[in-house]
Coordinates of C-alpha atoms in Angstrom, one line a residue:
M1 CA -38.0 -128.0 100.7
S2 CA -41.2 -129.9 99.8
S3 CA -44.7 -128.5 99.2
K4 CA -45.8 -130.2 102.5
S5 CA -43.1 -128.4 104.5
L6 CA -44.2 -125.1 102.9
E7 CA -47.8 -125.8 103.8
K8 CA -46.8 -126.6 107.4
I9 CA -44.8 -123.4 107.7
S10 CA -47.8 -121.4 106.4
Q11 CA -50.1 -122.9 108.9
E12 CA -47.7 -122.2 111.8
S13 CA -46.5 -118.7 111.1
S14 CA -47.5 -115.4 109.3
P15 CA -47.5 -115.3 105.5
I16 CA -44.0 -115.2 104.0
D17 CA -42.7 -113.8 100.8
L18 CA -40.4 -116.5 99.3
P19 CA -38.1 -115.9 96.4
N20 CA -39.8 -116.6 93.1
E21 CA -37.1 -119.1 92.2
E22 CA -38.2 -121.3 95.0
L23 CA -41.8 -121.2 93.9
H24 CA -41.3 -122.1 90.2
P25 CA -43.0 -125.4 89.3
G26 CA -39.7 -126.7 88.0
H27 CA -38.2 -126.4 91.5
L28 CA -41.3 -126.9 93.8
D29 CA -44.8 -128.0 93.8
D30 CA -47.6 -125.4 94.5
Y31 CA -47.8 -124.3 98.1
L32 CA -50.2 -122.7 100.6
R33 CA -49.9 -119.7 102.9
E34 CA -51.8 -118.9 106.1
G35 CA -55.5 -118.6 105.5
E36 CA -55.5 -120.6 102.4
R37 CA -56.5 -124.2 101.4
W38 CA -56.7 -126.1 98.1
A39 CA -59.9 -125.6 96.1
T40 CA -62.4 -128.4 95.4
E41 CA -64.8 -128.7 92.4
E42 CA -67.5 -127.5 94.7
D43 CA -65.6 -124.5 95.6
M44 CA -65.0 -123.7 91.9
S45 CA -68.7 -123.8 91.2
M46 CA -69.9 -121.9 94.2
L47 CA -67.3 -119.4 95.2
R48 CA -66.3 -116.2 93.3
R49 CA -63.2 -116.6 91.3
V50 CA -60.5 -113.9 91.5
G51 CA -57.0 -113.3 90.4
D52 CA -54.1 -113.3 92.7
R53 CA -51.6 -110.5 93.6
I54 CA -49.1 -110.0 90.9
P55 CA -45.6 -110.8 92.1
T56 CA -42.9 -108.1 92.4
A57 CA -40.7 -109.8 89.7
A58 CA -43.5 -109.5 87.2
F59 CA -43.6 -105.7 87.8
F60 CA -39.9 -105.5 87.0
V61 CA -40.5 -107.2 83.6
V62 CA -43.6 -104.9 83.1
L63 CA -41.4 -101.9 83.8
T64 CA -38.8 -103.2 81.3
E65 CA -41.5 -103.5 78.7
F66 CA -42.6 -100.0 79.4
C67 CA -39.2 -98.6 78.8
E68 CA -38.8 -100.6 75.6
R69 CA -42.2 -99.5 74.3
F70 CA -41.4 -95.9 75.2
T71 CA -38.3 -96.2 72.9
Y72 CA -40.1 -98.0 70.1
Y73 CA -43.2 -95.7 70.0
G74 CA -41.0 -92.7 70.6
I75 CA -39.0 -93.3 67.5
T76 CA -41.8 -94.6 65.2
G77 CA -44.2 -91.7 66.1
P78 CA -42.4 -89.2 63.9
F79 CA -41.6 -91.8 61.1
Q80 CA -44.6 -90.9 58.7
N81 CA -43.6 -87.2 58.7
Y82 CA -39.9 -87.9 58.7
I83 CA -40.2 -89.9 55.6
Q84 CA -43.1 -88.1 53.8
N85 CA -42.2 -84.5 54.0
G86 CA -39.3 -82.4 53.0
Y87 CA -36.8 -80.8 55.5
K88 CA -37.8 -77.3 56.8
V89 CA -40.4 -76.7 54.1
P90 CA -42.4 -73.5 54.9
N91 CA -46.1 -73.9 55.8
S92 CA -45.8 -77.7 55.9
N93 CA -45.7 -80.4 58.4
P94 CA -42.3 -81.3 59.8
G95 CA -40.2 -83.7 57.6
A96 CA -36.7 -84.7 56.5
I97 CA -36.6 -87.1 53.5
G98 CA -39.4 -85.8 51.4
G99 CA -40.2 -89.2 49.9
G100 CA -44.0 -88.8 49.8
Q101 CA -46.9 -90.8 51.3
H102 CA -46.2 -94.0 49.2
L103 CA -42.6 -94.2 50.4
A104 CA -43.6 -93.3 54.0
T105 CA -46.4 -95.9 54.2
G106 CA -44.2 -98.5 52.4
L107 CA -41.2 -98.1 54.7
S108 CA -43.6 -98.1 57.7
N109 CA -45.1 -101.3 56.7
F110 CA -41.6 -102.8 56.0
F111 CA -40.6 -101.8 59.6
Q112 CA -43.7 -103.3 61.1
F113 CA -43.1 -106.5 59.1
W114 CA -39.4 -106.8 60.0
C115 CA -40.1 -106.1 63.8
Y116 CA -42.6 -109.0 63.8
L117 CA -40.7 -111.4 61.8
T118 CA -37.5 -111.3 63.9
P119 CA -39.2 -112.7 67.1
I120 CA -39.0 -116.2 65.6
L121 CA -35.2 -115.8 65.6
G122 CA -35.3 -114.5 69.2
A123 CA -37.4 -117.4 70.3
V124 CA -35.0 -120.0 68.7
I125 CA -32.0 -118.4 70.3
A126 CA -33.6 -118.3 73.7
D127 CA -34.9 -121.8 73.6
Q128 CA -31.7 -123.3 72.0
Y129 CA -28.8 -121.3 73.5
L130 CA -29.2 -118.4 75.9
G131 CA -32.6 -118.6 77.7
K132 CA -35.0 -115.7 77.9
F133 CA -33.1 -113.4 80.2
K134 CA -29.7 -113.5 78.4
T135 CA -31.4 -113.2 75.0
I136 CA -33.3 -110.1 76.2
V137 CA -30.0 -108.6 77.3
V138 CA -28.1 -109.3 74.1
F139 CA -30.8 -108.1 71.8
S140 CA -31.2 -105.0 73.9
I141 CA -27.6 -104.0 73.1
I142 CA -28.4 -104.4 69.3
Y143 CA -31.4 -102.2 69.8
I144 CA -29.4 -99.5 71.3
V145 CA -27.0 -99.6 68.4
G146 CA -29.9 -99.1 66.0
D147 CA -31.3 -96.2 68.1
L148 CA -27.8 -94.4 68.0
I149 CA -27.7 -94.9 64.2
L150 CA -31.1 -93.2 63.8
T151 CA -30.3 -90.4 66.1
L152 CA -26.9 -89.6 64.4
T153 CA -28.3 -89.7 61.0
S154 CA -31.1 -87.3 61.7
I155 CA -28.9 -84.4 62.6
P156 CA -29.4 -81.5 60.2
S157 CA -26.0 -81.9 58.3
S158 CA -26.8 -85.6 57.7
I159 CA -30.3 -84.8 56.4
R160 CA -29.0 -82.1 54.1
H161 CA -26.3 -84.3 52.7
G162 CA -28.7 -87.2 52.0
G163 CA -27.8 -89.4 55.0
A164 CA -31.2 -89.6 56.5
L165 CA -32.7 -92.3 54.2
P166 CA -29.9 -94.7 54.3
G167 CA -29.5 -94.2 57.9
L168 CA -33.1 -94.8 58.6
V169 CA -33.1 -98.1 56.6
I170 CA -30.0 -99.3 58.5
A171 CA -31.6 -98.2 61.8
M172 CA -34.8 -99.9 60.9
I173 CA -33.1 -103.2 60.3
T174 CA -31.0 -103.0 63.5
I175 CA -33.8 -101.8 65.7
G176 CA -36.2 -104.5 64.2
L177 CA -33.7 -107.2 65.0
G178 CA -33.4 -105.9 68.6
T179 CA -37.1 -105.6 69.2
G180 CA -37.7 -109.1 67.8
G181 CA -35.3 -110.7 70.3
I182 CA -37.0 -108.9 73.1
K183 CA -40.7 -109.2 72.2
S184 CA -40.7 -113.1 71.8
N185 CA -39.3 -113.5 75.3
V186 CA -40.5 -110.7 77.5
S187 CA -44.2 -111.6 77.2
P188 CA -43.9 -115.2 78.3
M189 CA -41.3 -114.2 80.9
V190 CA -43.7 -111.8 82.6
A191 CA -46.3 -114.6 83.1
E192 CA -43.7 -117.1 84.3
Q193 CA -43.1 -114.9 87.3
Y194 CA -46.4 -116.2 88.8
G195 CA -45.6 -119.7 89.9
R196 CA -48.8 -120.9 91.5
Y197 CA -50.8 -123.4 89.3
R198 CA -53.4 -125.1 91.5
P199 CA -56.5 -123.1 92.4
F200 CA -56.9 -122.4 96.1
V201 CA -59.3 -120.8 98.5
R202 CA -58.3 -117.6 100.3
T203 CA -60.2 -116.0 103.2
L204 CA -60.5 -112.2 102.7
K205 CA -60.3 -109.8 105.6
N206 CA -64.2 -109.5 105.7
G207 CA -64.4 -113.3 106.1
T208 CA -65.6 -113.9 102.5
Q209 CA -63.9 -116.9 100.9
V210 CA -62.8 -116.7 97.2
V211 CA -61.1 -119.1 94.8
V212 CA -57.8 -117.7 93.6
D213 CA -57.6 -118.8 89.9
R214 CA -54.3 -118.8 87.9
E215 CA -56.2 -118.3 84.7
L216 CA -57.7 -115.0 85.9
T217 CA -54.3 -114.0 87.4
V218 CA -52.6 -114.5 84.0
Q219 CA -55.4 -112.6 82.3
S220 CA -54.8 -109.7 84.8
I221 CA -51.0 -109.9 84.3
F222 CA -51.4 -109.5 80.6
N223 CA -53.9 -106.6 80.9
W224 CA -51.4 -104.7 83.0
F225 CA -48.6 -105.7 80.7
Y226 CA -50.5 -104.3 77.8
W227 CA -51.3 -101.2 79.9
A228 CA -47.6 -100.6 80.4
I229 CA -47.0 -100.9 76.7
N230 CA -49.5 -98.1 76.0
V231 CA -48.2 -95.9 78.8
G232 CA -44.8 -96.2 77.1
G233 CA -46.5 -95.5 73.8
L234 CA -47.3 -92.0 75.1
S235 CA -43.7 -91.1 74.4
A236 CA -44.8 -90.3 70.8
I237 CA -46.6 -87.2 72.3
A238 CA -43.1 -85.9 73.4
T239 CA -41.2 -86.9 70.3
T240 CA -43.7 -85.5 67.8
E241 CA -43.8 -82.2 69.8
I242 CA -40.0 -82.1 69.8
E243 CA -40.0 -83.0 66.1
A244 CA -42.4 -80.1 65.4
N245 CA -40.8 -77.5 67.6
V246 CA -37.1 -78.3 67.8
D247 CA -35.8 -81.0 65.4
F248 CA -35.7 -84.8 64.7
W249 CA -32.4 -85.6 66.3
P250 CA -33.4 -84.6 69.9
A251 CA -36.8 -86.4 69.3
Y252 CA -34.8 -89.6 68.6
L253 CA -32.3 -89.0 71.3
L254 CA -34.9 -89.0 74.1
P255 CA -36.2 -92.6 73.5
T256 CA -32.5 -93.7 73.0
L257 CA -31.6 -92.6 76.5
M258 CA -34.8 -94.2 77.9
F259 CA -33.7 -97.5 76.4
V260 CA -30.4 -97.4 78.2
I261 CA -32.4 -97.1 81.4
C262 CA -34.5 -99.9 80.3
V263 CA -31.6 -102.3 80.1
I264 CA -30.3 -101.1 83.5
V265 CA -33.7 -101.7 85.1
F266 CA -34.0 -105.2 83.6
V267 CA -30.6 -106.4 84.7
L268 CA -31.0 -105.0 88.3
G269 CA -34.1 -107.2 88.8
R270 CA -32.3 -110.4 87.7
K271 CA -32.1 -111.8 91.3
R272 CA -35.9 -111.7 91.6
Y273 CA -36.8 -113.4 88.4
V274 CA -37.9 -116.9 87.6
I275 CA -35.3 -117.7 85.1
T276 CA -35.8 -120.7 83.0
K277 CA -32.8 -122.4 81.3
P278 CA -32.7 -123.2 77.6
T279 CA -34.3 -126.5 76.8
G280 CA -33.3 -126.8 73.1
S281 CA -35.1 -125.3 70.2
I282 CA -38.2 -127.2 69.3
V283 CA -38.3 -125.9 65.6
I284 CA -36.0 -128.7 64.2
K285 CA -37.5 -131.3 66.6
A286 CA -41.0 -130.3 65.5
Y287 CA -40.0 -130.6 61.8
K288 CA -38.8 -134.1 62.5
V289 CA -42.0 -135.0 64.2
F290 CA -44.0 -133.8 61.2
V291 CA -41.9 -135.7 58.8
T292 CA -41.9 -138.9 60.9
G293 CA -45.7 -138.6 61.6
L294 CA -46.6 -138.2 57.9
R295 CA -44.2 -140.9 56.7
N296 CA -45.5 -143.5 59.2
Y297 CA -49.1 -142.5 58.7
R298 CA -48.8 -143.0 54.9
R299 CA -47.1 -146.3 55.4
A300 CA -49.7 -147.5 57.8
K301 CA -52.4 -146.4 55.5
A302 CA -50.8 -148.2 52.5
E303 CA -50.4 -151.4 54.6
N304 CA -54.0 -151.0 55.8
R305 CA -53.0 -151.0 59.5
L306 CA -54.3 -147.7 60.7
I307 CA -54.6 -147.5 64.5
L308 CA -57.9 -146.7 66.4
D309 CA -58.2 -144.9 69.7
E310 CA -60.3 -145.9 72.7
D311 CA -63.4 -144.6 71.1
G312 CA -62.9 -146.5 67.9
K313 CA -61.7 -143.4 65.9
K314 CA -58.6 -143.2 63.8
I315 CA -55.7 -141.5 65.6
S316 CA -54.2 -138.3 64.3
W317 CA -51.4 -138.5 61.7
M318 CA -49.1 -136.8 64.3
D319 CA -49.6 -139.7 66.8
Y320 CA -47.8 -141.9 64.3
A321 CA -44.6 -140.0 65.4
K322 CA -44.9 -141.2 69.0
P323 CA -42.1 -143.4 70.2
S324 CA -44.5 -145.7 72.0
L325 CA -45.9 -146.9 68.6
A326 CA -42.3 -147.8 67.6
L327 CA -43.3 -147.7 63.9
D328 CA -39.8 -146.4 63.0
G329 CA -38.1 -149.4 64.7
G330 CA -35.5 -147.1 66.5
S331 CA -35.1 -144.4 69.0
V332 CA -36.1 -140.8 68.4
G333 CA -35.3 -137.5 70.0
W334 CA -38.7 -136.9 71.6
T335 CA -41.4 -138.4 73.8
D336 CA -45.1 -139.1 73.5
K337 CA -45.7 -136.1 75.6
F338 CA -43.8 -133.8 73.2
V339 CA -46.0 -134.9 70.3
D340 CA -49.2 -134.2 72.4
E341 CA -47.8 -130.7 73.3
L342 CA -46.9 -130.0 69.8
R343 CA -50.5 -130.8 68.7
T344 CA -51.8 -128.4 71.5
A345 CA -49.5 -125.7 70.2
L346 CA -50.7 -126.1 66.6
R347 CA -54.2 -125.8 67.7
S348 CA -53.6 -122.6 69.5
C349 CA -51.8 -121.3 66.3
K350 CA -54.9 -121.9 64.3
V351 CA -56.7 -119.2 66.3
M352 CA -54.1 -116.7 65.1
A353 CA -54.9 -117.2 61.4
I354 CA -57.2 -114.1 61.2
Y355 CA -55.0 -111.8 63.2
P356 CA -53.1 -110.4 60.1
L357 CA -56.4 -108.7 59.1
F358 CA -56.6 -107.1 62.7
W359 CA -53.1 -105.8 62.4
L360 CA -53.8 -104.4 59.0
C361 CA -56.5 -102.3 60.7
Y362 CA -54.2 -101.3 63.6
N363 CA -51.4 -100.3 61.4
Q364 CA -53.6 -97.8 59.6
M365 CA -53.3 -95.7 62.8
S366 CA -49.6 -95.2 62.4
N367 CA -49.5 -94.4 58.6
N368 CA -52.7 -93.6 56.8
M369 CA -54.6 -92.1 59.6
V370 CA -51.6 -89.8 60.3
S371 CA -51.8 -88.7 56.7
Q372 CA -55.6 -88.3 57.1
A373 CA -55.0 -86.0 60.1
G374 CA -52.5 -84.0 57.9
Q375 CA -55.4 -83.2 55.6
M376 CA -57.5 -81.8 58.5
N377 CA -57.2 -78.8 60.9
T378 CA -55.2 -80.0 63.9
G379 CA -54.9 -76.6 65.5
N380 CA -51.4 -75.9 67.2
V381 CA -50.5 -79.6 67.4
P382 CA -48.7 -81.7 64.8
N383 CA -50.8 -84.1 62.8
D384 CA -48.9 -87.2 64.0
I385 CA -49.8 -86.5 67.6
M386 CA -53.3 -87.7 67.0
Q387 CA -52.3 -91.4 67.1
N388 CA -51.6 -91.0 70.8
I389 CA -55.3 -90.9 71.5
D390 CA -55.2 -94.7 71.2
P391 CA -52.8 -95.3 74.1
L392 CA -54.4 -92.7 76.2
C393 CA -57.8 -94.5 75.8
I394 CA -56.2 -97.9 76.6
I395 CA -54.5 -96.5 79.8
V396 CA -58.0 -95.3 81.0
L397 CA -59.9 -98.4 79.8
I398 CA -57.8 -101.3 80.8
P399 CA -58.2 -100.8 84.6
I400 CA -61.9 -100.4 84.0
F401 CA -62.1 -103.6 82.1
D402 CA -59.9 -105.5 84.4
R403 CA -61.5 -104.4 87.7
L404 CA -65.1 -103.7 86.7
I405 CA -66.3 -105.0 83.3
F406 CA -64.7 -108.4 83.1
P407 CA -65.5 -109.3 86.8
G408 CA -68.9 -107.8 86.3
F409 CA -69.7 -110.3 83.5
R410 CA -68.4 -113.2 85.6
R411 CA -70.6 -112.2 88.6
I412 CA -73.7 -112.6 86.4
G413 CA -72.5 -115.8 84.9
L414 CA -71.5 -114.5 81.5
E415 CA -67.7 -115.0 81.6
L416 CA -66.1 -113.7 78.3
R417 CA -63.8 -116.5 77.4
P418 CA -60.9 -115.9 74.9
V419 CA -62.5 -116.7 71.5
T420 CA -65.6 -114.5 72.5
R421 CA -63.4 -111.6 73.5
I422 CA -61.3 -111.9 70.3
T423 CA -64.4 -111.9 68.2
I424 CA -65.7 -108.7 69.8
G425 CA -62.3 -107.1 69.3
F426 CA -62.2 -108.0 65.6
L427 CA -65.8 -106.7 65.1
V428 CA -64.9 -103.4 66.8
A429 CA -61.7 -103.0 64.6
A430 CA -63.9 -103.3 61.5
L431 CA -66.2 -100.6 62.9
A432 CA -63.2 -98.4 63.4
M433 CA -62.1 -98.7 59.8
A434 CA -65.7 -98.1 58.6
Y435 CA -65.7 -94.9 60.6
A436 CA -62.3 -93.8 59.1
A437 CA -63.7 -94.4 55.6
I438 CA -66.8 -92.3 56.2
L439 CA -64.6 -89.6 57.8
Q440 CA -62.2 -89.6 54.8
H441 CA -65.3 -89.1 52.5
F442 CA -66.2 -85.9 54.3
V443 CA -62.5 -84.7 54.2
Y444 CA -62.6 -85.1 50.4
K445 CA -65.9 -83.2 50.2
T446 CA -64.5 -80.2 52.2
E447 CA -62.8 -77.2 50.8
P448 CA -60.4 -75.7 49.9
Y449 CA -58.2 -78.5 48.6
F450 CA -60.8 -81.4 48.6
D451 CA -59.1 -84.7 47.7
A452 CA -55.7 -83.0 47.3
A453 CA -55.3 -81.7 50.8
G454 CA -51.9 -82.4 52.4
D455 CA -50.3 -83.2 49.0
G456 CA -47.1 -81.3 48.2
D457 CA -47.4 -77.8 49.4
N458 CA -51.1 -78.0 49.9
G459 CA -52.5 -77.3 53.3
F460 CA -55.5 -78.8 55.1
N461 CA -59.2 -78.7 54.5
H462 CA -61.5 -76.9 56.8
I463 CA -62.5 -79.9 58.9
S464 CA -61.4 -80.5 62.5
A465 CA -59.2 -83.5 63.2
A466 CA -61.1 -83.8 66.5
I467 CA -63.6 -86.0 64.7
Q468 CA -60.9 -88.6 64.3
V469 CA -61.2 -89.3 68.1
P470 CA -64.0 -92.0 67.8
A471 CA -61.9 -94.1 65.4
Y472 CA -59.0 -94.1 67.9
I473 CA -61.4 -95.0 70.8
L474 CA -62.7 -98.0 68.8
I475 CA -59.2 -99.1 67.9
A476 CA -58.3 -99.0 71.7
I477 CA -61.4 -101.1 72.6
S478 CA -60.6 -103.6 69.9
E479 CA -57.0 -104.0 71.3
I480 CA -58.2 -104.7 74.8
F481 CA -60.5 -107.5 73.4
A482 CA -58.2 -108.9 70.6
S483 CA -54.6 -108.0 71.2
V484 CA -54.4 -108.5 75.0
T485 CA -56.4 -111.7 74.7
G486 CA -54.2 -112.9 71.8
L487 CA -51.1 -112.5 74.1
E488 CA -52.8 -114.3 76.9
Y489 CA -54.1 -117.1 74.7
A490 CA -50.8 -117.7 73.1
Y491 CA -49.1 -118.0 76.5
K492 CA -51.8 -120.1 78.2
R493 CA -52.3 -122.6 75.4
A494 CA -48.7 -123.1 74.6
P495 CA -46.9 -126.1 76.4
E496 CA -44.1 -125.1 78.8
S497 CA -41.4 -126.0 76.3
M498 CA -42.9 -124.0 73.5
K499 CA -44.1 -120.7 75.0
S500 CA -41.5 -118.5 73.3
I501 CA -42.0 -120.0 69.8
V502 CA -45.8 -119.9 70.1
M503 CA -45.6 -116.2 71.2
S504 CA -43.3 -115.5 68.4
I505 CA -45.8 -116.9 65.9
F506 CA -48.5 -114.8 67.4
L507 CA -46.2 -111.7 66.9
F508 CA -45.6 -112.9 63.3
T509 CA -49.3 -112.3 62.6
N510 CA -48.4 -108.6 62.9
A511 CA -45.8 -109.1 60.1
G512 CA -48.6 -110.6 58.1
G513 CA -50.6 -107.5 58.6
S514 CA -47.7 -105.4 57.2
I515 CA -47.5 -107.7 54.2
L516 CA -51.2 -107.1 53.6
G517 CA -50.4 -103.4 54.0
F518 CA -47.9 -103.6 51.1
C519 CA -50.8 -104.8 48.9
F520 CA -52.7 -101.6 49.7
N521 CA -49.8 -99.3 49.0
S522 CA -51.2 -98.3 45.6
I523 CA -54.4 -96.8 47.2
S524 CA -52.7 -95.6 50.4
A525 CA -52.7 -92.0 49.1
N526 CA -55.1 -89.3 47.8
P527 CA -57.6 -89.6 46.3
H528 CA -58.0 -93.3 47.1
L529 CA -58.0 -93.3 50.9
V530 CA -61.8 -93.8 51.1
E531 CA -61.4 -97.1 49.2
N532 CA -58.4 -98.1 51.3
F533 CA -60.3 -97.8 54.6
A534 CA -63.6 -99.3 53.2
I535 CA -61.8 -102.4 51.8
V536 CA -59.8 -102.9 55.1
S537 CA -63.1 -102.6 57.1
G538 CA -64.8 -105.1 54.8
L539 CA -62.0 -107.7 55.0
M540 CA -62.0 -107.4 58.8
G541 CA -65.7 -107.8 59.0
G542 CA -65.6 -110.9 56.9
G543 CA -62.7 -112.2 58.8
T544 CA -64.6 -111.8 62.0
I545 CA -67.5 -114.0 60.7
V546 CA -65.0 -116.7 59.5
F547 CA -63.3 -116.6 62.8
F548 CA -66.3 -117.1 64.9
I549 CA -67.7 -119.9 62.7
C550 CA -64.4 -121.7 62.8
F551 CA -63.5 -121.3 66.5
R552 CA -66.8 -120.7 68.4
H553 CA -66.5 -124.2 70.0
Y554 CA -63.0 -123.5 71.3
D555 CA -64.2 -121.6 74.4
N556 CA -66.2 -124.7 75.7
R557 CA -63.5 -127.1 74.8
E558 CA -60.9 -125.0 76.6
A559 CA -63.1 -124.8 79.8
E560 CA -63.5 -128.6 79.7
E561 CA -59.8 -129.1 79.3
L562 CA -59.0 -126.7 82.1
K563 CA -61.4 -128.5 84.5
K564 CA -60.0 -131.9 83.4
N565 CA -56.3 -130.9 84.0
T566 CA -56.9 -129.0 87.2
V567 CA -55.9 -130.8 90.5
F568 CA -58.7 -130.5 93.1
E569 CA -59.0 -131.5 96.7
K570 CA -61.6 -134.3 97.2
E571 CA -63.3 -132.5 100.2
S572 CA -63.3 -129.2 101.8
P573 CA -64.7 -127.6 105.0
K574 CA -68.1 -125.8 104.9
V575 CA -67.3 -122.5 102.9
G576 CA -70.1 -120.4 104.3
Y577 CA -70.9 -118.8 101.0
T578 CA -74.1 -117.2 99.9
A579 CA -75.2 -116.4 96.4
D580 CA -75.3 -112.7 97.2
E581 CA -71.6 -112.5 98.0

């Protein structure tokens, strides 16, 4: 069925809900429904831009991500106590291994690193062999195996006989492999479920006309995708309570059972999904492009025959890998378009260079800030429950930002484009760490244990953990601006053939944050936590300045490229729009 046929159907009948497979750009051009028409440049400049309705298939993927994150945060929530404290020690926080804060923070950073290194493997397997859907299913099975290992080795007899630590390490490796294969593919898959690419005008029930913009729809999809992640993250409230009041093995059994449900839900939705087939891994092909481009560029330079573009400027060294230039004198396994797409992907990856510093800040929440809460009066709740303030804030704030704050800025002509949003997120993360440093200073100045609170059999100082709340609120706000936008940017700026690999590179920046965390291991304990938080804050603040200086022009360039690449109708009927609408 052609796009013209669909347009005719939509004009002659009521709106129809067609299967997503039929609407995917690989199968069919964009289409119109009743009450819609293609947008013109005049429409884009005069009418209010809005996001479209999110398709049902996308909600299935979002629900799957919710279940996976429920499992992930449910098992990682108790990790710091599980590793740091001894088993059934009187008048102490819950524990199992008794390895101390250094080992707890080190293993936590290792797990974070591993979980965000493996997405590269998941992306390669999806692109080369299985496709996103099958890759997610296969790695989900691996994930379940890891969950079972963790649950079985956390039973009391295993802990008492020394099985907890080796079991934890094996489970971390297995779960990290599973989550890597899922994360690199579920994020681009959720956005792929929306198959409309051209902007169009829709008439609302009140007669107002608006432009439905794919860019805003994708932004909204990732906002709700991240919202589901943080709803799932609340599982740590349940598991830390179970850990404190029952034991660790039922705390780990709950998220294990949830993940089984996750796999079932995901598979049940398979008939609704836009499922893209593997197109071949671009990693090896990209490597060959780089080698060919550099070799041909050096040869052209040595022979004084560099090529100029239409503006009289020297072309990029990557352009020398294009088959159209035929500098190699033979056929290659790529096209000119692939070289251009690869350059676009590399440009988007540059924006990710400062993200390891952001994740260094974020990871403090699951290790050193948990230990900080252990030095304070938490009342009748476990110290590691405090980190759940972050997802609670995100759950409340994302709908506010998505429905009110971001549209409000657009209404007054101050649209917050990606680089601007990321810069704000980085700055707020730096402020969160500065607050944590100041708070730690007051913890150390408070009796009765001062800078030894929470060490060994020591209890807490007489200072309420409630004053940690502003730090978690700031971290939540920074995530909405930096983390959500990073996911969105990685997807939007990556060419169709490279979305999984670019997404995996974005996720790898989290592994970079964990590597940086290892560098702070020597000061990730009393009495050095003030220096730890202060240095992290300073690095993030400096990184924010560098990021803005280097990439501030990207927002304007992206807007120009979007306008250039968008297909508009030449003329449109009178829209009947006023500036007050």
